[in-house]
Amino acid sequence: MSTQPAADVDAGEVDRLEEIARRIRVELVRAVNHARAGHLGGPLSAADLLAALYFHVLRIRPEDPDWPDRDRFILSKGHSSIGLYAAMALRGYFPVEELMTFDAAHSRLQGHPDMTRLPGLDMSTGSLGMGISAGMGMALGARLTGRDSRTYVLLGDGECQEGEVWEAAMAAARHGLDNLVAIVDHNKLQQYGWPGDGPDGRIPPQVPGELVAKWTAFRWRVVEVDGHDMAAILRVLAEAGRGDGRPVAVIAHTVKGKGVSFMEGHYFWHTRAIKPEEFAIAMADLGEPLPTGQGAPA
Amino acid sequence: MTLTMGRPMREIFGETVAELADDDPRIVMLDGDVGSSTRADIFEKAHPDRYLQMGIAEQNMMGVAAGLATMGLIPFISTFVSFAVVRPLDQIRVLIAQTGLNVKITPGYAGLFTGQTGMSHIIVDDMSIMRAMPGMVTVSPADDVEARQVLRWAAAYDGPCYVRLVRDATARFFGDDYRFEFGEAVTVREGRDVTLISTGTQLPRVVEAADLLAADGVDAHVVHVPTIKPLDVAAIVAAAQRTGRVITVEEHSVIGGLGGAVAEALAEHHPTVVNRIGFQDLYPESGPNDALLEIYGLSAPRVADQVRRLLGRS
Ligand SMILES: Cc1ncc(C[n+]2csc(CCOP(=O)(O)OP(=O)(O)O)c2C)c(N)n1
């Protein structure tokens, strides 16, 4: 929750987006609980960023998902698909009820995003490290075809261990793609990670400052933001569009599992089945308490 | 035939490699950040000093494994099939397969049972790819009993090998007296009308299909082929001779995997009509395990239906 919206950001808009982020969390926890499959920690950490992107930043037309002049968005950390689906459903790409088909057979909402099935997905992802390369292609393509569309790519911090991320970072800087914005959901946890004296005996995917130093060394313009402070996110993303000949990396400091008390900061909530009593706590944490006596509607 | 469930192969993986490492200090585990899924975490608990987290960086992991092998170590690889085969394919080819280095590519999440993930994780052409690569042997165990033995064999085998393991618990087919022999096919049911050849965890479903077919008067001969490469050509020719008709069944693409291997061998050594049941030229979707087996025609009743149709019995 942001305490004081900056003067340049409309307070009402911040409230609206915070409520949307809350609804994204509610819907994604419901869908994962219903499917008995899927990821939780990563989608929850990205919910505020997704709300800002889909409801404020991206120039898109949900009723015309293939609109050629739209901005592009790629969820490079494709395992957080359910967060993206929730944002897209709330934005009007498809009915919110369809979220309950997540991971079911014949669903358009595949475990990892499949652009051949769901209109509005700009790229298929799920194998980490690839989205940023495709995003670079879109940014380059926009330039070559004379479009002013921007391309936003959301990566995980664990994902930034993939060599391909740095191949894309190198090449995008070479091409001076200032219409490309990489947002790193820096929640300080990956799936399992290195053993050490961090929480639950695992340590973060990077040491403090490492991501900023790396993207800077690859000649990107780097900005840091609290990825749960809506006003700050809006300010940073507005500024990210101001081209100076360099691609932009937004390092968003987040908490894995954000919004659900018992998931926050624990690597093992990366993906795990929710027990009925846990589901009830999660819903209460997210401001949507279940009617008393009701467990998980599986 | 009623079978009990076996233990998930991924648990067998973590446990068996840990046990092997008790006696062999050369064994190390390289993990691509999925030890909590592949159960390399069991190995990590037993041998923390020989559990080597490599991060989400599979291409590098394969290269590191090659380097470790040159130093006399025996690396086992922990990741998912898709990220063990296609992501680092060039590294495998240049650094591991052609060099003959002693790296054990032993990923989990083979076939459809990947915990509802989708096309990025469900890869059904892994055997085709690995089998085609010169210098790479390919093994696909049927259940937890066989998986344990295959892993023990892999540790003793001097050279690169590909062993595909399954995430979720599947039916246990073999008894404790079963002995896996590298490169040998196993006749698991004797019959006269048609030869069904299968591999991996499809085997129990094929044997169940054979029982369903028996009720219709079709006497199926069933052969299990755990080693896809090198293929047991003599056993396959003998099984083809016995019935004059071969149908392969695999939870894998019909192009280049078991079906491809069997068709190639029989075309050369004993021309026989071969039909191949498995994935056609497509990318499977995500969904619950049982639903996927139905959709793709791999449940026992669906296999029996297809066999009947192929034999003109329906
Ligand atoms: C190439 C590849 N390797 C491994 C995986 C398995 N995997 C899925 S999510 C994940 C951890 C990702 O961590 P991070 O990028 O930090 O995501 P977040 O914490 O935001 O969920 C791993 C290893 C994968 N999907 N793709």
XYZ file of C-alpha atoms and ligand atoms in Angstrom:
638
model
C 0.000 0.000 0.000
C 1.380 3.416 -0.884
C 1.309 5.869 1.969
C 1.555 9.111 0.048
C 0.969 9.275 -3.694
C 3.348 11.715 -5.319
C 1.974 14.970 -6.637
C 2.349 13.849 -10.227
C 0.261 10.704 -9.707
C -3.497 10.890 -9.295
C -4.495 9.539 -5.885
C -7.807 8.212 -7.169
C -6.037 6.296 -9.918
C -3.666 4.778 -7.375
C -6.610 3.618 -5.262
C -8.311 2.137 -8.318
C -5.198 0.232 -9.352
C -4.557 -1.015 -5.827
C -8.048 -2.453 -5.745
C -7.454 -4.116 -9.123
C -4.195 -5.605 -7.854
C -6.091 -6.999 -4.874
C -8.671 -8.535 -7.176
C -5.923 -10.059 -9.336
C -4.566 -11.736 -6.200
C -7.988 -12.962 -5.125
C -8.769 -14.386 -8.548
C -5.408 -16.077 -8.984
C -5.456 -17.729 -5.565
C -8.997 -18.950 -6.270
C -8.033 -20.352 -9.659
C -4.915 -22.113 -8.391
C -6.877 -23.565 -5.499
C -9.540 -24.779 -7.883
C -7.046 -26.308 -10.344
C -4.984 -27.929 -7.576
C -2.008 -26.883 -9.699
C -0.112 -23.811 -10.732
C 2.169 -21.265 -9.114
C 1.466 -18.829 -6.295
C 4.551 -16.969 -5.050
C 5.533 -15.461 -8.410
C 2.078 -14.352 -9.568
C 1.414 -12.761 -6.166
C 4.656 -10.791 -6.250
C 3.862 -9.523 -9.756
C 0.213 -8.542 -9.158
C 0.796 -4.826 -8.590
C 3.011 -4.584 -11.663
C 0.423 -6.425 -13.765
C -2.362 -4.135 -12.520
C -0.330 -1.047 -13.393
C 0.562 -2.403 -16.824
C -2.842 -3.719 -17.909
C -4.963 -0.916 -16.415
C -2.785 2.138 -16.813
C 0.391 1.792 -18.832
C -0.202 -0.468 -21.819
C -1.835 0.978 -24.902
C -4.103 -1.952 -25.734
C -7.616 -2.733 -26.958
C -8.986 -5.839 -25.263
C -11.812 -5.949 -27.809
C -9.241 -5.904 -30.632
C -6.342 -7.906 -29.193
C -4.426 -7.979 -32.483
C -4.528 -4.219 -32.968
C -1.209 -3.693 -34.785
C -0.282 -0.482 -33.016
C -0.745 -1.845 -29.514
C 1.987 -1.999 -26.938
C 3.320 -5.510 -26.448
C 3.616 -7.351 -23.167
C 5.508 -10.583 -22.615
C 5.395 -12.534 -19.389
C 8.879 -13.946 -19.674
C 8.413 -15.611 -16.261
C 5.642 -17.666 -17.830
C 5.009 -19.756 -14.722
C 3.174 -16.712 -13.329
C 0.566 -17.147 -16.058
C -2.384 -17.150 -13.698
C -1.534 -13.610 -12.567
C -1.497 -12.481 -16.174
C -4.748 -14.319 -16.935
C -6.435 -12.681 -13.949
C -5.293 -9.233 -15.112
C -6.454 -9.941 -18.657
C -9.839 -11.251 -17.527
C -10.457 -8.228 -15.312
C -9.399 -5.985 -18.183
C -12.020 -7.586 -20.406
C -10.095 -9.961 -22.664
C -12.308 -12.852 -21.569
C -14.889 -13.546 -18.835
C -13.581 -13.700 -15.277
C -15.425 -17.023 -14.805
C -13.125 -18.577 -17.401
C -10.302 -18.334 -14.842
C -11.818 -21.433 -13.253
C -10.775 -23.403 -16.348
C -7.113 -22.667 -15.609
C -5.090 -25.820 -16.242
C -8.165 -27.892 -17.071
C -8.118 -29.970 -20.234
C -9.008 -27.958 -23.365
C -8.619 -24.645 -21.543
C -7.249 -21.595 -23.307
C -5.580 -20.853 -19.984
C -2.685 -23.262 -20.169
C -0.316 -23.797 -17.263
C 2.150 -21.625 -19.147
C 0.992 -18.981 -21.653
C 0.264 -20.331 -25.131
C -0.334 -17.580 -27.681
C -1.869 -20.041 -30.135
C -4.760 -20.618 -27.755
C -5.535 -17.315 -26.056
C -5.999 -14.074 -28.022
C -4.194 -11.196 -26.357
C -1.069 -13.133 -25.465
C 1.778 -11.585 -27.388
C 4.148 -14.541 -26.917
C 4.248 -18.110 -25.625
C 6.534 -18.543 -22.635
C 7.314 -20.994 -19.849
C 10.878 -21.877 -20.666
C 12.692 -19.171 -18.743
C 14.919 -16.598 -20.405
C 13.237 -16.508 -23.793
C 10.683 -13.727 -23.429
C 13.254 -10.968 -23.369
C 14.696 -12.086 -26.715
C 11.253 -12.116 -28.308
C 10.610 -8.719 -26.723
C 13.745 -7.386 -28.296
C 12.462 -8.657 -31.646
C 9.169 -6.834 -31.135
C 10.918 -3.603 -30.195
C 13.173 -3.889 -33.214
C 10.162 -4.785 -35.348
C 8.253 -1.742 -34.144
C 11.146 0.445 -35.150
C 11.520 -1.228 -38.563
C 7.799 -0.925 -39.295
C 7.555 2.653 -38.093
C 5.283 1.964 -35.115
C 5.571 3.807 -31.847
C 4.456 0.737 -29.835
C 6.479 -0.091 -26.769
C 7.358 -3.559 -25.584
C 7.306 -4.476 -21.903
C 8.797 -7.727 -20.674
C 8.349 -9.044 -17.129
C 11.182 -11.263 -15.920
C 11.913 -13.093 -12.707
C 15.106 -12.465 -10.784
C 15.867 -16.184 -10.843
C 15.210 -16.085 -14.552
C 18.012 -13.529 -14.883
C 20.409 -16.427 -14.277
C 19.706 -17.643 -17.812
C 22.460 -16.720 -20.234
C 19.908 -15.826 -22.888
C 18.740 -12.865 -20.805
C 22.204 -11.365 -21.102
C 22.481 -12.145 -24.787
C 19.291 -10.122 -25.263
C 20.544 -7.400 -22.926
C 23.750 -7.114 -24.928
C 22.045 -7.017 -28.309
C 19.205 -4.656 -27.307
C 21.681 -2.126 -25.993
C 23.694 -2.409 -29.211
C 20.542 -1.592 -31.158
C 19.668 1.270 -28.825
C 16.140 -0.009 -28.306
C 14.641 2.649 -26.062
C 11.177 1.308 -26.866
C 11.960 -1.824 -24.837
C 11.301 -1.997 -21.089
C 12.395 -5.010 -19.032
C 10.787 -5.195 -15.603
C 12.433 -7.565 -13.157
C 10.148 -8.898 -10.422
C 12.945 -8.891 -7.857
C 11.325 -10.959 -5.137
C 14.658 -12.380 -3.911
C 13.588 -15.985 -4.304
C 13.706 -18.510 -7.114
C 12.196 -21.995 -7.092
C 14.754 -23.680 -4.853
C 18.031 -21.790 -5.024
C 21.326 -22.126 -3.245
C 21.493 -23.417 0.287
C 22.616 -20.863 2.842
C 21.557 -18.879 5.850
C 18.569 -17.169 4.251
C 14.944 -17.866 5.164
C 14.169 -21.603 5.115
C 17.831 -22.325 4.489
C 17.977 -20.881 0.963
C 19.581 -17.645 -0.217
C 18.372 -15.112 -2.823
C 19.192 -15.541 -6.522
C 21.464 -12.483 -6.407
C 23.362 -10.522 -3.790
C 22.050 -7.010 -3.064
C 22.791 -4.587 -5.883
C 23.838 -7.307 -8.294
C 20.956 -6.879 -10.739
C 21.326 -3.102 -10.902
C 25.035 -3.457 -11.511
C 24.559 -6.048 -14.224
C 21.871 -4.257 -16.243
C 23.873 -1.056 -15.914
C 27.019 -2.799 -17.128
C 25.037 -4.029 -20.115
C 24.341 -0.367 -20.852
C 20.644 -0.264 -19.994
C 19.067 2.665 -18.188
C 18.247 1.190 -14.793
C 15.612 2.378 -12.328
C 14.666 0.786 -9.030
C 11.210 0.834 -7.549
C 9.171 -0.698 -4.745
C 7.081 -3.120 -6.780
C 4.226 -2.903 -4.303
C 4.025 0.904 -4.206
C 1.502 1.710 -6.906
C 2.237 5.421 -7.121
C 5.938 4.724 -7.430
C 5.342 2.075 -10.088
C 3.275 4.514 -12.144
C 5.892 7.196 -11.864
C 8.694 4.884 -12.917
C 6.810 3.362 -15.833
C 5.758 6.792 -17.106
C 9.364 7.830 -17.089
C 10.515 4.545 -18.656
C 8.870 5.660 -21.882
C 11.099 8.674 -22.229
C 13.560 7.431 -24.789
C 17.206 8.320 -24.494
C 18.571 5.729 -26.869
C 18.870 3.013 -24.225
C 16.551 0.194 -23.280
C 15.184 0.485 -19.759
C 15.439 -2.034 -16.933
C 13.058 -1.522 -14.025
C 14.239 -3.436 -10.984
C 11.058 -3.841 -8.964
C 11.693 -4.850 -5.361
C 8.923 -7.226 -4.397
C 7.987 -9.921 -1.897
C 7.319 -13.426 -3.160
C 3.823 -14.482 -2.146
C 2.844 -10.843 -1.433
C -0.557 -10.418 0.146
C -0.937 -13.866 1.685
C 0.623 -13.850 5.147
C 1.861 -17.422 5.300
C 3.242 -17.393 1.740
C 5.254 -14.191 1.913
C 8.973 -14.785 1.644
C 8.871 -18.602 1.586
C 10.438 -20.348 -1.394
C 8.223 -23.411 -1.018
C 5.129 -21.406 -1.945
C 6.593 -21.068 -5.436
C 4.177 -23.841 -6.310
C 2.241 -25.944 -3.842
C -1.303 -27.183 -3.306
C -3.331 -25.068 -0.869
C -5.100 -26.845 1.987
C -8.710 -25.831 2.688
C -7.836 -24.075 5.931
C -4.969 -22.269 4.202
C -7.305 -21.152 1.449
C -9.589 -19.586 4.019
C -6.686 -17.679 5.580
C -5.477 -16.555 2.160
C -8.892 -15.199 1.226
C -9.170 -13.376 4.535
C -5.683 -11.898 4.064
C -6.771 -10.628 0.658
C -9.868 -8.963 2.077
C -12.278 -11.555 0.757
C -13.111 -13.744 3.785
C -15.061 -16.889 3.023
C -18.491 -17.314 4.623
C -17.923 -18.992 7.995
C -17.589 -22.740 7.914
C -16.651 -22.754 4.253
C -13.397 -24.421 3.230
C -12.048 -24.777 -0.248
C -14.653 -25.010 -3.011
C -12.593 -27.533 -4.931
C -4.359 -57.583 -13.951
C -4.562 -55.226 -11.001
C -1.432 -53.301 -10.210
C -0.564 -51.262 -7.173
C 0.842 -47.770 -7.489
C 4.574 -47.481 -7.367
C 6.442 -44.627 -5.754
C 7.071 -41.529 -7.857
C 10.194 -42.041 -9.950
C 11.455 -38.645 -8.866
C 11.749 -39.873 -5.284
C 13.529 -42.970 -6.503
C 15.898 -40.633 -8.346
C 16.855 -38.577 -5.295
C 17.178 -41.640 -3.084
C 19.033 -43.916 -5.462
C 21.623 -41.391 -6.544
C 22.156 -40.506 -2.873
C 22.684 -44.201 -2.060
C 25.072 -44.622 -4.961
C 27.007 -41.597 -3.748
C 27.383 -43.207 -0.307
C 29.725 -45.720 -1.918
C 31.127 -43.645 -4.763
C 32.739 -40.305 -3.939
C 32.888 -39.405 -7.631
C 29.123 -38.907 -7.870
C 27.860 -35.316 -7.821
C 24.419 -33.791 -8.430
C 24.005 -30.726 -10.638
C 20.680 -28.954 -10.141
C 19.020 -26.400 -12.416
C 16.986 -24.834 -9.576
C 14.374 -27.553 -9.518
C 15.717 -29.871 -6.813
C 12.484 -29.477 -4.872
C 10.641 -30.860 -7.920
C 13.033 -33.526 -9.222
C 13.783 -34.511 -5.625
C 17.467 -33.858 -6.000
C 16.814 -32.311 -2.575
C 16.929 -35.846 -1.152
C 20.461 -36.139 -2.503
C 21.274 -32.670 -1.165
C 20.284 -33.728 2.345
C 22.485 -36.819 2.223
C 25.470 -35.205 0.486
C 25.295 -31.420 0.844
C 28.903 -31.037 -0.284
C 28.232 -32.831 -3.551
C 24.946 -31.084 -4.359
C 25.894 -28.350 -6.809
C 23.234 -25.740 -7.473
C 23.815 -24.363 -10.964
C 20.921 -21.913 -11.015
C 18.460 -21.474 -13.852
C 21.125 -21.854 -16.505
C 20.921 -25.250 -18.164
C 23.335 -24.660 -21.012
C 26.057 -23.771 -18.560
C 25.085 -26.726 -16.378
C 25.765 -29.181 -19.211
C 29.113 -27.584 -19.924
C 30.045 -27.742 -16.230
C 29.040 -31.401 -16.178
C 31.371 -32.096 -19.095
C 34.222 -30.367 -17.306
C 33.563 -32.250 -14.080
C 33.547 -35.522 -15.993
C 37.022 -34.808 -17.366
C 38.161 -34.500 -13.742
C 36.961 -37.993 -12.960
C 33.672 -37.012 -11.352
C 30.307 -38.522 -12.294
C 27.706 -35.762 -12.654
C 23.980 -36.521 -12.526
C 21.744 -33.811 -13.957
C 18.612 -32.581 -12.149
C 16.172 -30.641 -14.304
C 13.043 -31.292 -16.378
C 13.198 -33.240 -19.642
C 12.514 -30.182 -21.796
C 15.258 -28.146 -20.127
C 17.652 -31.109 -20.128
C 17.243 -31.996 -23.777
C 16.325 -29.100 -26.014
C 17.566 -26.066 -24.111
C 21.180 -27.265 -23.824
C 21.174 -29.500 -26.902
C 24.226 -27.991 -28.531
C 26.210 -28.258 -25.310
C 25.180 -31.900 -24.976
C 26.121 -32.647 -28.553
C 29.503 -30.945 -28.656
C 30.696 -31.317 -25.076
C 29.112 -34.566 -23.892
C 27.929 -36.897 -26.648
C 30.739 -36.600 -29.156
C 33.380 -36.513 -26.433
C 31.877 -39.562 -24.738
C 32.182 -37.909 -21.346
C 30.669 -39.619 -18.355
C 27.623 -37.399 -17.764
C 24.275 -38.796 -16.605
C 21.411 -36.828 -18.110
C 18.624 -37.971 -15.803
C 15.761 -35.469 -15.924
C 12.327 -35.810 -14.390
C 8.982 -34.755 -15.897
C 9.030 -37.040 -18.942
C 5.809 -37.352 -20.915
C 2.443 -35.910 -19.928
C 2.693 -36.036 -16.136
C 4.338 -32.678 -15.548
C 2.017 -31.180 -12.962
C -0.260 -29.342 -15.411
C 2.235 -27.136 -17.144
C 1.675 -26.947 -20.896
C 3.731 -27.069 -24.040
C 6.867 -25.471 -22.627
C 7.276 -28.357 -20.194
C 5.567 -31.288 -21.918
C 8.035 -32.455 -24.514
C 7.147 -35.553 -26.483
C 10.047 -35.767 -28.895
C 12.881 -36.112 -26.385
C 13.630 -39.746 -27.252
C 13.666 -38.956 -30.971
C 16.202 -36.212 -30.398
C 18.459 -38.035 -27.971
C 18.303 -41.279 -29.891
C 19.392 -39.551 -33.100
C 22.468 -38.078 -31.456
C 25.602 -40.129 -32.141
C 27.130 -41.404 -28.927
C 24.039 -41.018 -26.734
C 22.201 -44.011 -25.282
C 18.560 -43.633 -24.288
C 16.696 -45.473 -21.535
C 13.032 -45.124 -20.543
C 12.112 -47.171 -17.441
C 8.571 -48.454 -16.912
C 8.124 -48.088 -13.170
C 9.848 -47.311 -9.906
C 11.410 -50.764 -9.630
C 13.018 -50.495 -13.038
C 13.952 -46.831 -12.554
C 16.021 -47.719 -9.494
C 17.899 -50.368 -11.437
C 18.414 -48.125 -14.444
C 19.930 -45.441 -12.228
C 22.272 -48.009 -10.699
C 23.217 -49.158 -14.179
C 23.777 -45.542 -15.302
C 26.217 -44.876 -12.484
C 28.249 -47.915 -13.471
C 28.062 -47.290 -17.219
C 31.134 -45.463 -18.492
C 29.868 -42.793 -20.853
C 27.048 -40.353 -21.506
C 23.514 -41.612 -21.119
C 19.999 -40.248 -21.194
C 17.536 -41.650 -18.652
C 14.018 -40.175 -18.689
C 12.108 -40.225 -15.424
C 8.489 -39.442 -14.568
C 7.240 -36.918 -12.006
C 4.139 -38.540 -10.548
C 3.492 -41.971 -9.108
C 2.593 -44.522 -11.765
C 1.614 -48.185 -11.600
C 4.263 -50.622 -10.371
C 4.660 -53.353 -12.925
C 7.778 -55.275 -12.009
C 8.389 -57.435 -8.977
C 11.467 -57.299 -6.805
C 13.013 -60.163 -8.754
C 13.064 -58.137 -11.989
C 16.516 -57.411 -13.418
C 17.026 -54.595 -15.912
C 19.594 -55.501 -18.569
C 20.892 -52.596 -20.636
C 20.043 -53.033 -24.324
C 17.595 -55.873 -23.771
C 13.888 -55.932 -24.476
C 11.608 -57.870 -22.119
C 8.671 -60.034 -23.112
C 6.030 -59.364 -20.480
C 3.083 -61.237 -21.994
C 3.002 -64.081 -24.483
C 0.461 -63.984 -27.295
C -0.079 -64.989 -30.913
C -2.275 -62.415 -32.667
C -0.440 -59.115 -32.504
C 2.753 -57.791 -30.946
C 2.392 -54.662 -28.835
C 5.680 -52.937 -28.112
C 5.896 -50.229 -25.510
C 8.360 -48.286 -23.402
C 8.379 -46.200 -20.225
C 5.360 -45.833 -17.992
C 3.047 -46.637 -20.884
C 3.864 -50.305 -20.262
C 1.301 -51.021 -17.500
C -1.419 -49.375 -19.585
C -0.474 -51.528 -22.579
C -0.617 -54.711 -20.511
C -4.012 -53.649 -19.202
C -5.081 -53.023 -22.809
C -3.895 -56.537 -23.658
C -6.192 -57.876 -20.930
C -9.113 -55.947 -22.420
C -8.245 -57.314 -25.860
C -8.076 -60.864 -24.493
C -11.687 -60.523 -23.423
C -12.483 -59.869 -27.108
C -10.472 -62.864 -28.231
C -7.361 -60.948 -29.312
C -4.269 -62.612 -27.899
C -1.629 -59.893 -27.680
C 2.081 -60.444 -27.244
C 3.598 -57.568 -25.243
C 7.235 -56.506 -25.312
C 8.735 -53.787 -23.144
C 11.703 -51.880 -24.572
C 13.407 -49.921 -21.800
C 16.510 -49.255 -23.881
C 15.508 -47.267 -26.944
C 19.108 -47.046 -28.050
C 20.844 -49.371 -28.589
C 17.702 -51.172 -29.680
C 17.309 -54.913 -29.092
C 16.786 -55.658 -32.790
C 16.891 -59.442 -32.379
C 14.101 -59.420 -29.791
C 11.968 -57.114 -31.921
C 12.444 -59.244 -35.024
C 11.554 -62.374 -33.037
C 8.407 -60.713 -31.655
C 7.409 -59.591 -35.155
C 7.962 -63.093 -36.539
C 5.818 -64.563 -33.837
C 2.624 -62.614 -34.696
C 3.297 -61.060 -38.101
C 1.861 -57.763 -36.908
C 3.421 -55.032 -34.755
C 1.880 -52.028 -33.000
C 4.049 -49.689 -30.948
C 2.531 -47.703 -28.088
C 4.364 -44.856 -26.380
C 3.637 -41.722 -24.357
C 5.797 -39.901 -26.856
C 5.738 -38.740 -30.459
C 5.301 -41.468 -33.075
C 8.020 -39.731 -35.066
C 11.467 -41.027 -34.269
C 10.902 -42.488 -30.814
C 10.093 -46.096 -30.003
C 7.764 -46.406 -33.004
C 10.342 -44.883 -35.287
C 13.097 -47.105 -33.956
C 11.021 -50.274 -34.283
C 9.849 -49.365 -37.791
C 13.422 -48.693 -38.889
C 14.666 -51.985 -37.484
C 11.882 -54.076 -38.964
C 12.049 -52.358 -42.365
C 15.639 -53.481 -42.616
C 15.621 -56.818 -40.874
C 12.133 -58.262 -41.168
C 9.616 -56.148 -43.113
C 6.374 -56.211 -41.141
C 3.320 -53.970 -40.996
C 3.959 -51.582 -38.105
C 1.420 -49.142 -36.659
C 2.482 -46.539 -34.180
C 0.285 -45.272 -31.342
C 1.449 -42.144 -29.575
C 1.375 -38.413 -30.206
C 0.876 -37.399 -33.774
C 2.637 -34.288 -34.989
C 1.380 -32.022 -32.201
C 2.145 -30.185 -28.957
C 0.139 -31.599 -26.050
C -1.767 -29.242 -23.786
C -1.861 -29.017 -19.997
C -4.471 -30.720 -17.849
C -4.936 -33.352 -15.170
C -3.022 -36.577 -15.861
C -5.998 -38.866 -16.419
C -7.719 -36.380 -18.687
C -4.600 -36.115 -20.815
C -4.264 -39.890 -21.163
C -7.835 -39.981 -22.483
C -7.404 -37.038 -24.823
C -4.282 -38.469 -26.395
C -5.544 -42.041 -26.579
C -3.069 -43.506 -24.096
C -5.361 -44.864 -21.375
C -5.713 -48.658 -21.457
C -9.256 -48.626 -22.922
C -8.260 -46.113 -25.575
C -5.204 -48.165 -26.517
C -7.372 -51.293 -26.762
C -9.832 -49.408 -28.999
C -7.097 -48.307 -31.341
C -5.618 -51.785 -31.527
C -9.031 -53.268 -32.336
C -9.537 -50.689 -35.060
C -6.095 -51.328 -36.530
C -6.792 -55.053 -36.571
C -10.220 -54.534 -38.137
C -11.961 -55.961 -35.089
C -14.244 -53.041 -34.302
C 14.509 -22.868 -18.780
C 13.766 -23.196 -17.529
N 14.409 -23.819 -16.521
C 13.749 -24.155 -15.394
C 12.418 -23.875 -15.272
C 11.664 -24.313 -14.027
N 11.293 -23.135 -13.211
C 10.064 -22.582 -13.285
S 9.899 -21.233 -12.336
C 11.483 -21.380 -11.760
C 12.022 -20.380 -10.795
C 11.911 -18.994 -11.333
O 12.362 -18.057 -10.422
P 12.100 -16.523 -10.669
O 12.474 -16.174 -12.063
O 12.759 -15.759 -9.599
O 10.515 -16.423 -10.598
P 9.576 -15.991 -9.381
O 10.336 -16.083 -8.121
O 9.175 -14.610 -9.694
O 8.413 -16.937 -9.426
C 12.114 -22.493 -12.329
C 13.477 -22.912 -12.058
C 11.777 -23.235 -16.352
N 10.462 -22.940 -16.341
N 12.475 -22.897 -17.452
